[in-house]
Tab-separated table of C-alpha atoms and ligand atoms in Angstrom:
chain	number	residue	atom	x	y	z
W	1	MET	CA	0.030	-0.089	-0.131
W	2	ILE	CA	2.751	2.513	1.163
W	3	THR	CA	4.692	2.022	-1.783
W	4	ARG	CA	2.021	2.195	-4.526
W	5	ALA	CA	1.193	5.858	-2.712
W	6	LEU	CA	4.632	6.500	-2.575
W	7	CYS	CA	4.868	5.451	-6.063
W	8	ARG	CA	2.000	7.450	-7.205
W	9	SER	CA	3.401	10.617	-5.716
W	10	PHE	CA	6.484	10.478	-7.003
W	11	LEU	CA	4.736	9.729	-10.177
W	12	LYS	CA	2.711	12.993	-9.961
W	13	GLY	CA	6.064	15.087	-9.005
W	14	ALA	CA	7.807	13.270	-11.939
W	15	LEU	CA	5.097	14.685	-14.217
W	16	LEU	CA	4.965	18.233	-12.780
W	17	VAL	CA	8.126	18.592	-13.278
W	18	ALA	CA	8.186	16.991	-16.768
W	19	ALA	CA	4.789	19.795	-17.567
W	20	THR	CA	7.119	22.777	-15.941
W	21	LEU	CA	9.775	21.656	-18.060
W	22	SER	CA	8.003	21.497	-21.189
W	23	LEU	CA	6.105	24.858	-20.159
W	24	THR	CA	10.182	26.483	-20.319
W	25	LEU	CA	11.307	24.764	-23.864
W	26	ILE	CA	11.612	26.619	-26.584
W	27	LEU	CA	11.281	25.177	-30.217
W	28	VAL	CA	14.217	26.680	-31.950
W	29	ALA	CA	14.471	24.528	-35.003
W	30	PRO	CA	12.392	21.433	-35.804
W	31	GLY	CA	13.869	18.684	-33.642
W	32	HIS	CA	15.721	21.222	-31.154
W	33	ALA	CA	14.330	22.557	-28.307
W	34	GLU	CA	15.902	24.087	-24.671
W	35	THR	CA	14.933	25.938	-21.794
W	36	GLN	CA	14.559	29.569	-21.036
W	37	GLU	CA	18.149	28.825	-19.032
W	38	GLN	CA	20.025	27.198	-21.582
W	39	ARG	CA	18.640	30.473	-24.116
W	40	ASN	CA	20.263	32.422	-22.001
W	41	GLU	CA	23.580	30.987	-21.646
W	42	ARG	CA	23.596	30.954	-25.863
W	43	MET	CA	22.643	34.827	-26.205
W	44	ALA	CA	25.116	36.044	-23.518
W	45	TRP	CA	27.649	36.969	-25.151
W	46	TRP	CA	25.616	38.228	-27.732
W	47	ARG	CA	23.877	40.594	-25.577
W	48	ASP	CA	26.982	41.389	-24.102
W	49	ALA	CA	29.033	42.931	-26.797
W	50	ARG	CA	26.327	44.691	-28.717
W	51	PHE	CA	28.374	46.057	-31.653
W	52	GLY	CA	29.326	44.281	-34.292
W	53	MET	CA	30.440	44.629	-37.928
W	54	PHE	CA	28.490	43.826	-41.137
W	55	ILE	CA	30.906	43.348	-44.323
W	56	HIS	CA	29.198	43.061	-47.878
W	57	TRP	CA	31.362	42.417	-50.232
W	58	GLY	CA	31.016	40.901	-53.375
W	59	VAL	CA	32.118	41.342	-57.387
W	60	TYR	CA	29.031	43.878	-57.027
W	61	ALA	CA	32.348	45.395	-55.448
W	62	LEU	CA	33.431	46.676	-59.421
W	63	PRO	CA	30.422	48.634	-61.026
W	64	ALA	CA	30.444	50.084	-57.521
W	65	ARG	CA	27.154	51.226	-57.784
W	66	HIS	CA	24.963	49.066	-54.995
W	67	GLU	CA	24.755	45.353	-54.235
W	68	TRP	CA	21.495	45.439	-56.194
W	69	VAL	CA	23.391	46.680	-59.162
W	70	ARG	CA	22.039	43.466	-61.086
W	71	ASN	CA	18.233	44.009	-60.084
W	72	ARG	CA	18.326	47.862	-60.296
W	73	GLU	CA	19.970	47.632	-63.973
W	74	ARG	CA	18.644	44.387	-65.120
W	75	ILE	CA	21.792	42.816	-65.547
W	76	THR	CA	22.092	39.350	-67.174
W	77	ASN	CA	24.630	36.682	-66.368
W	78	GLU	CA	26.571	36.949	-69.576
W	79	ASP	CA	26.859	40.944	-68.679
W	80	TYR	CA	27.592	40.458	-65.439
W	81	GLN	CA	30.547	38.290	-66.180
W	82	LYS	CA	33.191	41.153	-66.622
W	83	TYR	CA	33.347	41.691	-63.024
W	84	PHE	CA	33.909	38.202	-61.883
W	85	GLU	CA	36.821	38.343	-64.364
W	86	HIS	CA	37.872	41.489	-63.394
W	87	PHE	CA	37.525	40.485	-59.424
W	88	ASN	CA	41.062	40.913	-58.218
W	89	PRO	CA	41.250	42.610	-54.709
W	90	ASP	CA	45.129	42.604	-54.827
W	91	LEU	CA	44.988	44.825	-51.546
W	92	TYR	CA	42.796	42.477	-49.371
W	93	ASN	CA	43.919	41.859	-45.870
W	94	PRO	CA	41.742	40.504	-43.655
W	95	ARG	CA	43.784	41.459	-40.425
W	96	ASP	CA	43.686	45.113	-41.185
W	97	TRP	CA	39.828	44.921	-41.312
W	98	ALA	CA	39.633	42.953	-38.190
W	99	ARG	CA	42.066	45.484	-36.330
W	100	MET	CA	40.034	48.243	-37.471
W	101	ALA	CA	36.892	46.295	-36.286
W	102	LYS	CA	38.350	45.283	-33.016
W	103	GLU	CA	39.620	49.530	-32.857
W	104	ALA	CA	36.135	50.629	-33.324
W	105	GLY	CA	34.774	48.146	-30.167
W	106	MET	CA	33.083	45.779	-32.421
W	107	LYS	CA	33.312	42.014	-30.519
W	108	TYR	CA	31.628	40.168	-33.567
W	109	VAL	CA	31.646	40.254	-37.409
W	110	VAL	CA	29.342	39.001	-40.471
W	111	LEU	CA	30.391	38.602	-43.647
W	112	THR	CA	28.363	37.979	-47.151
W	113	ALA	CA	29.463	34.856	-47.848
W	114	LYS	CA	27.266	35.080	-50.757
W	115	HIS	CA	24.762	37.631	-51.112
W	116	HIS	CA	22.135	38.144	-53.991
W	117	GLU	CA	24.573	38.202	-57.069
W	118	GLY	CA	25.218	34.793	-56.244
W	119	PHE	CA	28.897	35.043	-56.331
W	120	CYS	CA	30.548	32.800	-53.566
W	121	LEU	CA	33.776	34.137	-51.431
W	122	PHE	CA	34.429	30.556	-50.401
W	123	ASP	CA	35.612	27.568	-52.481
W	124	SER	CA	32.337	25.761	-52.890
W	125	GLN	CA	32.457	22.619	-54.089
W	126	PHE	CA	29.306	23.380	-55.777
W	127	THR	CA	29.528	25.665	-58.019
W	128	ASP	CA	32.071	27.266	-60.155
W	129	TYR	CA	30.922	30.949	-59.347
W	130	LYS	CA	33.474	31.842	-56.631
W	131	SER	CA	36.324	33.500	-55.550
W	132	THR	CA	38.915	31.282	-56.324
W	133	ASN	CA	38.370	31.065	-60.217
W	134	THR	CA	38.556	35.129	-60.322
W	135	PRO	CA	41.961	36.355	-60.899
W	136	CYS	CA	42.474	36.189	-56.922
W	137	HIS	CA	42.232	32.770	-56.787
W	138	LYS	CA	41.663	32.926	-52.684
W	139	ASP	CA	39.174	31.278	-50.583
W	140	LEU	CA	38.248	34.808	-49.044
W	141	VAL	CA	35.983	33.538	-46.539
W	142	LYS	CA	39.000	31.084	-44.876
W	143	GLU	CA	41.256	34.166	-44.590
W	144	TYR	CA	38.650	36.325	-43.195
W	145	VAL	CA	37.362	33.604	-40.525
W	146	GLU	CA	41.082	33.460	-39.544
W	147	ALA	CA	42.027	37.313	-39.341
W	148	PHE	CA	39.059	38.240	-37.334
W	149	ARG	CA	39.079	35.004	-34.868
W	150	ALA	CA	43.154	36.009	-34.352
W	151	GLU	CA	41.463	39.330	-32.983
W	152	GLY	CA	39.265	37.808	-30.469
W	153	LEU	CA	36.195	38.894	-32.607
W	154	LYS	CA	33.067	35.904	-32.872
W	155	VAL	CA	32.685	35.460	-36.755
W	156	GLY	CA	29.513	34.795	-38.143
W	157	PHE	CA	27.927	34.416	-42.078
W	158	TYR	CA	25.476	36.177	-44.017
W	159	TYR	CA	23.894	33.621	-46.957
W	160	SER	CA	21.879	34.758	-49.395
W	161	LEU	CA	18.595	33.017	-50.096
W	162	ILE	CA	17.713	35.123	-53.030
W	163	ASP	CA	20.468	33.951	-56.133
W	164	TRP	CA	20.713	35.779	-58.924
W	165	HIS	CA	22.650	33.598	-60.775
W	166	HIS	CA	21.876	30.325	-60.333
W	167	PRO	CA	20.425	28.822	-62.961
W	168	ASP	CA	17.818	26.780	-61.104
W	169	TYR	CA	16.826	29.619	-58.874
W	170	VAL	CA	13.090	30.419	-60.148
W	171	ILE	CA	12.628	34.239	-61.633
W	172	ASP	CA	10.773	36.301	-59.348
W	173	ARG	CA	9.226	39.730	-58.935
W	174	ILE	CA	12.720	41.132	-57.908
W	175	HIS	CA	14.600	39.126	-60.298
W	176	PRO	CA	17.231	40.549	-63.026
W	177	LEU	CA	15.701	38.921	-65.021
W	178	ARG	CA	11.960	39.392	-64.055
W	179	PRO	CA	9.687	41.367	-67.193
W	180	VAL	CA	10.212	44.848	-67.577
W	181	ASP	CA	6.648	45.788	-67.151
W	182	LYS	CA	5.017	45.217	-63.836
W	183	LYS	CA	1.741	44.529	-66.169
W	184	ASP	CA	3.446	41.449	-67.671
W	185	PHE	CA	3.623	39.781	-63.971
W	186	THR	CA	1.581	36.908	-65.058
W	187	ALA	CA	1.637	33.438	-64.312
W	188	GLU	CA	1.951	32.689	-67.451
W	189	ASN	CA	4.878	35.056	-68.150
W	190	PHE	CA	6.989	33.561	-65.243
W	191	ALA	CA	6.072	30.214	-66.351
W	192	LYS	CA	7.475	31.026	-69.598
W	193	LEU	CA	10.411	32.283	-68.335
W	194	ASN	CA	10.966	29.704	-65.179
W	195	GLU	CA	11.179	26.805	-67.813
W	196	GLY	CA	13.677	24.308	-66.971
W	197	ARG	CA	14.450	26.026	-63.686
W	198	ASP	CA	14.182	23.778	-60.642
W	199	MET	CA	13.405	24.817	-56.917
W	200	ALA	CA	14.471	21.533	-55.447
W	201	LYS	CA	17.736	21.480	-56.918
W	202	TYR	CA	18.859	25.394	-55.951
W	203	ARG	CA	17.482	24.081	-52.529
W	204	GLN	CA	19.265	21.406	-52.289
W	205	TYR	CA	22.365	23.776	-53.297
W	206	MET	CA	21.975	25.805	-50.406
W	207	LYS	CA	21.916	23.058	-48.014
W	208	ASN	CA	25.224	22.049	-49.370
W	209	GLN	CA	26.615	24.940	-49.162
W	210	VAL	CA	25.390	25.844	-45.616
W	211	ARG	CA	26.541	22.737	-44.341
W	212	GLU	CA	29.761	23.804	-46.686
W	213	LEU	CA	30.340	26.938	-44.328
W	214	LEU	CA	29.342	25.622	-40.951
W	215	SER	CA	31.706	22.633	-41.329
W	216	ASN	CA	34.821	23.674	-42.886
W	217	TYR	CA	35.827	26.891	-40.883
W	218	GLY	CA	35.441	26.127	-37.509
W	219	LYS	CA	33.118	27.573	-34.991
W	220	ILE	CA	30.674	29.953	-36.176
W	221	SER	CA	28.856	31.994	-34.440
W	222	ILE	CA	26.126	33.556	-36.070
W	223	ILE	CA	24.272	32.787	-39.334
W	224	TRP	CA	22.280	35.478	-41.157
W	225	PHE	CA	19.825	34.113	-44.029
W	226	ASP	CA	18.519	36.838	-46.019
W	227	TYR	CA	15.665	37.163	-46.807
W	228	SER	CA	12.317	35.979	-47.735
W	229	PHE	CA	9.635	38.156	-49.634
W	230	PRO	CA	6.584	36.233	-50.164
W	231	GLY	CA	3.449	36.876	-51.915
W	232	GLU	CA	2.789	36.950	-55.512
W	233	PHE	CA	5.849	36.094	-57.723
W	234	GLY	CA	8.233	36.345	-54.263
W	235	LYS	CA	9.340	33.729	-52.284
W	236	GLY	CA	9.042	32.253	-48.872
W	237	ARG	CA	9.486	29.175	-46.470
W	238	ASP	CA	8.600	27.121	-48.768
W	239	ASP	CA	10.307	28.122	-51.125
W	240	TRP	CA	13.633	27.877	-49.408
W	241	ASP	CA	12.889	24.657	-47.265
W	242	SER	CA	13.403	27.422	-44.308
W	243	ALA	CA	12.853	24.641	-41.212
W	244	GLY	CA	15.396	22.386	-43.220
W	245	LEU	CA	18.049	24.980	-43.400
W	246	LEU	CA	17.662	26.346	-40.224
W	247	LYS	CA	17.984	22.525	-38.745
W	248	LEU	CA	21.023	21.937	-40.392
W	249	ALA	CA	22.695	25.065	-38.915
W	250	ARG	CA	21.461	24.012	-35.411
W	251	GLU	CA	22.789	20.671	-36.120
W	252	LEU	CA	26.159	21.982	-37.290
W	253	GLN	CA	26.350	24.476	-34.837
W	254	PRO	CA	24.456	23.839	-31.611
W	255	HIS	CA	25.716	27.323	-30.275
W	256	ILE	CA	24.758	29.783	-33.055
W	257	LEU	CA	22.516	32.205	-33.179
W	258	VAL	CA	20.215	32.649	-36.380
W	259	ASP	CA	18.240	35.555	-37.541
W	260	ASN	CA	14.993	36.016	-38.064
W	261	ARG	CA	14.520	36.705	-42.263
W	262	LEU	CA	13.928	32.872	-42.885
W	263	ASP	CA	9.512	33.468	-42.877
W	264	LEU	CA	9.328	31.184	-39.906
W	265	PRO	CA	6.469	32.243	-37.541
W	266	GLY	CA	7.582	33.675	-34.262
W	267	GLU	CA	11.506	32.306	-35.996
W	268	GLY	CA	15.066	33.692	-35.109
W	269	ASP	CA	17.189	34.384	-32.084
W	270	PHE	CA	17.099	37.944	-32.680
W	271	ALA	CA	15.170	40.606	-35.308
W	272	THR	CA	16.526	42.670	-37.458
W	273	PRO	CA	15.185	46.202	-37.816
W	274	GLU	CA	17.163	47.176	-41.012
W	275	GLN	CA	18.011	51.046	-41.191
W	276	LEU	CA	15.371	52.649	-38.782
W	277	SER	CA	16.307	55.827	-37.689
W	278	ALA	CA	17.394	56.422	-34.015
W	279	ALA	CA	13.641	58.138	-33.628
W	280	GLU	CA	12.418	55.396	-34.753
W	281	LEU	CA	14.430	52.721	-32.907
W	282	GLN	CA	13.865	54.629	-30.138
W	283	LYS	CA	9.773	54.625	-30.522
W	284	LYS	CA	10.502	50.797	-31.452
W	285	SER	CA	8.018	51.898	-34.160
W	286	SER	CA	7.790	49.187	-36.938
W	287	GLY	CA	9.435	50.592	-39.736
W	288	ASN	CA	10.069	48.221	-42.381
W	289	GLN	CA	10.364	45.181	-39.834
W	290	THR	CA	6.958	44.403	-38.632
W	291	GLY	CA	6.871	42.993	-35.316
W	292	TRP	CA	10.572	43.347	-34.689
W	293	GLU	CA	9.659	45.418	-31.440
W	294	THR	CA	8.169	42.177	-29.718
W	295	TYR	CA	11.568	40.393	-29.805
W	296	ARG	CA	13.632	40.142	-26.494
W	297	ASP	CA	16.625	40.579	-28.567
W	298	TRP	CA	17.152	42.980	-31.451
W	299	GLU	CA	20.115	43.967	-33.973
W	300	THR	CA	19.444	46.866	-35.662
W	301	CYS	CA	21.925	47.008	-39.259
W	302	GLN	CA	22.579	50.016	-40.412
W	303	THR	CA	24.932	51.411	-43.514
W	304	PHE	CA	28.094	54.547	-43.406
W	305	SER	CA	25.604	55.204	-46.327
W	306	GLY	CA	22.803	54.707	-48.104
W	307	SER	CA	24.156	51.083	-49.612
W	308	TRP	CA	25.539	47.785	-48.558
W	309	GLY	CA	27.672	47.205	-51.284
W	310	TYR	CA	30.784	49.765	-52.282
W	311	PHE	CA	29.434	52.841	-53.870
W	312	ARG	CA	31.666	55.176	-55.246
W	313	ASP	CA	29.203	57.795	-56.215
W	314	GLU	CA	27.037	57.705	-52.850
W	315	LYS	CA	27.306	60.680	-50.835
W	316	THR	CA	24.707	60.017	-48.274
W	317	TRP	CA	27.561	59.391	-45.484
W	318	LYS	CA	26.565	59.953	-41.498
W	319	SER	CA	27.947	61.297	-39.479
W	320	ASN	CA	30.095	60.181	-36.267
W	321	ALA	CA	27.632	61.489	-34.659
W	322	GLN	CA	24.572	60.326	-36.006
W	323	LEU	CA	26.295	56.537	-36.198
W	324	LEU	CA	27.215	57.124	-32.011
W	325	THR	CA	23.701	57.972	-31.638
W	326	LEU	CA	22.636	54.962	-33.475
W	327	LEU	CA	24.658	52.823	-31.137
W	328	ILE	CA	23.409	54.515	-28.204
W	329	THR	CA	20.328	53.935	-29.111
W	330	SER	CA	20.397	50.501	-29.545
W	331	VAL	CA	22.026	49.569	-26.330
W	332	SER	CA	19.225	52.066	-24.418
W	333	GLY	CA	16.547	50.081	-25.697
W	334	GLY	CA	18.366	46.723	-25.258
W	335	GLY	CA	19.209	46.211	-28.759
W	336	ASN	CA	22.325	45.672	-30.673
W	337	LEU	CA	23.853	47.911	-33.981
W	338	LEU	CA	25.253	46.062	-36.627
W	339	LEU	CA	27.448	48.316	-38.807
W	340	ASN	CA	28.316	47.569	-42.172
W	341	VAL	CA	31.393	48.149	-44.388
W	342	GLY	CA	31.173	47.399	-47.658
W	343	PRO	CA	34.845	47.500	-48.969
W	344	THR	CA	36.070	48.175	-52.304
W	345	GLY	CA	36.916	46.084	-55.121
W	346	ARG	CA	40.808	46.390	-54.460
W	347	GLY	CA	39.867	44.888	-50.775
W	348	GLU	CA	40.302	47.641	-48.723
W	349	PHE	CA	37.808	49.616	-46.702
W	350	ASP	CA	37.446	53.021	-48.323
W	351	TYR	CA	38.728	56.193	-46.945
W	352	ARG	CA	35.426	57.320	-45.603
W	353	ALA	CA	34.770	54.097	-43.849
W	354	LYS	CA	38.169	53.787	-42.425
W	355	ASP	CA	37.490	57.842	-41.161
W	356	ARG	CA	33.968	56.561	-39.530
W	357	LEU	CA	35.505	53.361	-38.003
W	358	HIS	CA	38.534	55.556	-36.567
W	359	GLY	CA	35.877	58.214	-35.077
W	360	LEU	CA	34.343	55.054	-33.367
W	361	ALA	CA	37.434	53.893	-32.163
W	362	GLU	CA	38.687	57.256	-30.583
W	363	TRP	CA	34.922	57.466	-28.651
W	364	MET	CA	34.955	53.582	-27.804
W	365	HIS	CA	38.288	53.901	-26.049
W	366	TYR	CA	36.877	56.153	-23.826
W	367	ASN	CA	33.429	55.193	-23.396
W	368	SER	CA	32.889	51.477	-24.223
W	369	ARG	CA	31.872	51.097	-20.582
W	370	SER	CA	28.896	52.574	-21.269
W	371	ILE	CA	27.936	50.002	-24.273
W	372	TYR	CA	29.051	46.554	-22.802
W	373	GLY	CA	26.894	44.381	-21.292
W	374	CYS	CA	24.472	47.343	-21.048
W	375	THR	CA	20.703	47.732	-21.903
W	376	GLU	CA	17.575	49.855	-20.893
W	377	ALA	CA	18.102	51.596	-17.527
W	378	PRO	CA	15.052	51.205	-14.935
W	379	ALA	CA	11.868	52.829	-15.497
W	380	GLU	CA	12.239	55.744	-12.660
W	381	PHE	CA	15.495	56.771	-14.755
W	382	ALA	CA	13.663	59.063	-16.905
W	383	ALA	CA	16.094	60.623	-19.569
W	384	PRO	CA	16.173	64.234	-19.780
W	385	ALA	CA	15.740	65.736	-23.050
W	386	ASP	CA	18.518	64.915	-25.660
W	387	THR	CA	20.282	62.189	-23.810
W	388	LEU	CA	20.233	58.721	-23.378
W	389	PHE	CA	20.566	56.335	-20.831
W	390	THR	CA	22.012	52.681	-20.770
W	391	CYS	CA	22.252	50.421	-17.504
W	392	ASN	CA	24.804	48.033	-16.869
W	393	PRO	CA	23.220	45.787	-14.109
W	394	LYS	CA	25.725	44.080	-12.830
W	395	THR	CA	27.853	47.079	-12.110
W	396	LYS	CA	25.191	48.909	-11.022
W	397	CYS	CA	26.013	51.668	-13.059
W	398	LEU	CA	24.111	54.158	-15.401
W	399	TYR	CA	25.153	56.170	-18.162
W	400	LEU	CA	24.118	59.668	-19.305
W	401	HIS	CA	24.413	60.243	-22.949
W	402	LEU	CA	24.916	63.910	-23.588
W	403	LEU	CA	23.279	63.900	-27.175
W	404	THR	CA	23.499	68.044	-27.054
W	405	TYR	CA	25.752	69.400	-24.130
W	406	PRO	CA	23.471	71.299	-21.430
W	407	ALA	CA	23.826	74.873	-22.337
W	408	ASP	CA	23.530	76.066	-19.078
W	409	GLY	CA	25.946	73.499	-18.218
W	410	LYS	CA	22.676	71.952	-15.726
W	411	LEU	CA	20.546	68.831	-16.187
W	412	MET	CA	17.827	67.632	-13.897
W	413	LEU	CA	17.689	63.846	-12.769
W	414	ALA	CA	13.625	64.043	-11.210
W	415	GLY	CA	13.372	61.462	-8.088
W	416	VAL	CA	16.158	59.592	-8.081
W	417	ALA	CA	18.750	61.729	-5.516
W	418	ASP	CA	18.431	59.039	-3.114
W	419	LYS	CA	19.083	56.122	-5.380
W	420	VAL	CA	22.840	58.437	-6.385
W	421	ALA	CA	25.852	57.251	-4.865
W	422	TYR	CA	28.458	59.488	-7.035
W	423	THR	CA	28.693	60.810	-10.366
W	424	GLN	CA	31.649	61.314	-13.125
W	425	PHE	CA	32.986	61.782	-16.460
W	426	LEU	CA	33.460	58.425	-18.299
W	427	HIS	CA	36.014	59.646	-20.777
W	428	ASP	CA	38.556	61.251	-17.422
W	429	ALA	CA	37.147	59.795	-14.485
W	430	SER	CA	36.587	63.457	-13.393
W	431	GLU	CA	33.695	64.408	-10.639
W	432	ILE	CA	30.576	65.743	-11.669
W	433	LEU	CA	29.161	67.649	-8.590
W	434	VAL	CA	25.185	67.561	-7.907
W	435	GLU	CA	23.039	69.453	-6.015
W	436	GLN	CA	19.894	68.038	-4.463
W	437	GLY	CA	16.766	69.275	-4.194
W	438	THR	CA	14.715	71.568	-7.002
W	439	ASP	CA	11.854	73.472	-6.722
W	440	ALA	CA	10.215	71.091	-7.885
W	441	GLY	CA	11.145	68.124	-5.108
W	442	ALA	CA	13.689	67.443	-2.898
W	443	LYS	CA	14.471	64.074	-4.526
W	444	ASP	CA	15.399	66.169	-7.471
W	445	LEU	CA	19.277	65.515	-8.630
W	446	THR	CA	21.224	68.157	-10.723
W	447	LEU	CA	24.180	67.813	-11.920
W	448	LYS	CA	26.599	70.440	-12.579
W	449	PHE	CA	28.632	70.615	-15.936
W	450	PRO	CA	31.788	72.870	-16.393
W	451	ALA	CA	30.895	75.120	-18.631
W	452	ASP	CA	32.642	73.969	-21.857
W	453	LYS	CA	32.156	71.057	-23.572
W	454	PRO	CA	34.657	68.189	-23.177
W	455	PRO	CA	36.613	67.191	-26.737
W	456	VAL	CA	34.038	64.137	-26.453
W	457	GLU	CA	31.865	63.430	-29.095
W	458	ILE	CA	28.914	62.836	-27.147
W	459	PRO	CA	30.286	63.035	-23.517
W	460	VAL	CA	28.817	59.985	-20.762
W	461	VAL	CA	28.071	60.468	-17.141
W	462	GLU	CA	28.694	57.293	-15.496
W	463	ILE	CA	26.443	57.546	-12.395
W	464	PHE	CA	26.785	54.576	-9.586
W	465	LEU	CA	24.147	53.718	-8.233
W	466	LYS	CA	23.631	52.704	-4.071
T	1	GLC	C1	18.585	43.689	-47.389
T	1	GLC	C2	19.393	43.760	-48.735
T	1	GLC	C3	20.457	43.596	-48.730
T	1	GLC	C4	21.218	43.403	-47.327
T	1	GLC	C5	20.644	43.418	-46.004
T	1	GLC	C6	21.181	43.618	-44.644
T	1	GLC	O1	17.725	42.641	-47.139
T	1	GLC	O2	18.381	42.814	-49.705
T	1	GLC	O3	21.191	43.566	-49.536
T	1	GLC	O4	22.262	42.417	-47.559
T	1	GLC	O5	20.000	44.360	-46.293
T	1	GLC	O6	20.369	43.955	-43.719
């Protein structure tokens, strides 16, 4: 009797544990589930890092007028071939890239192993359309991986789902060979254009290449699949076999982080709001990535200018202050920034990119403490106008970023006087004097600044909490 009762209660207990566990299990790919704790562990380095480098590089660096040049100018494979034949990045030295990324404070990197043009920067067995067959004769991915790893950055790959070169890739509404006139976008016309093309073969091609990328280059921390555009004459999860790709990635590199562009519901480890303004990020407005604001983890990807690939004549380059504001805004909202460089056809970062990276390096040298390991500030700390808070919960420090230097030398933090232990400028650890109490309330704290703005693009106040 006793044993049976014991058994029964044990069984009940076991069921309870199982039920609780299954409640907290998250399905991260078909056949791959993890608990919230496991997920937190997997994401921990990325949440701390906050800042990464994106690199868009391909033969589109030669036309140098956007990585979508094939789409924009409707260029056929034959006409695009001249760029492949002249691709010779003789100055390519990824150790220089890695050093610049590290100095700028970036902790991880994502390179386009293949972009929409279909060109592979690695020595794939499954295509001839690869860097080893151009005049440079190099597996560019291999050198990249080694160089960035040597500088201590985590290494990732971007892999384009879209492929405008592959003979089996079905022509869709954004393909260079689409009908010229939108009114000719009919099922019949697309069927005619697509005679002999077989997406099943292309799906297999992608799997083969993802397997190569995630097997031949050691530990890969991130894979960025890009991108889905479901709907009429578009492509989505069934066209890619997104579930299969995700499963494969998780099998080959169980710790890997995957973006959210495979068109799988609730998918991915992080959302990817692209090119949103600082104001949009701050408001968590949907922008071009509906639903990103519902993600616990997100990373905004941004260009220095309007293009991802090297664009010689593009003039809309962001200033250092704008770039820093994007970085700080991301961290203050609990997100990451992936900032893109588009190297030239010679294999170097162009002078404008170098200049911006240098500006970031200068600022990060003094202020990275307000970025790494930081996130949103507790709600009771309301940021005064033209400032942004970040917070390091482990060290119990708040960081107040002065986007505009206070003209009257003062800034009031409402209602928090009894929470603050000490305040200083972050760049030189010089004390910021405070005054407690204002007309509004005894708990207000007024920070008093020197009349001259310190020589820091965006000065930061480090606030030690009690
Ligand atoms: C877009 C573009 C692409 C770029 C990417 C980066 O999806 O197609 O050129 O690689 O965004 O996020």
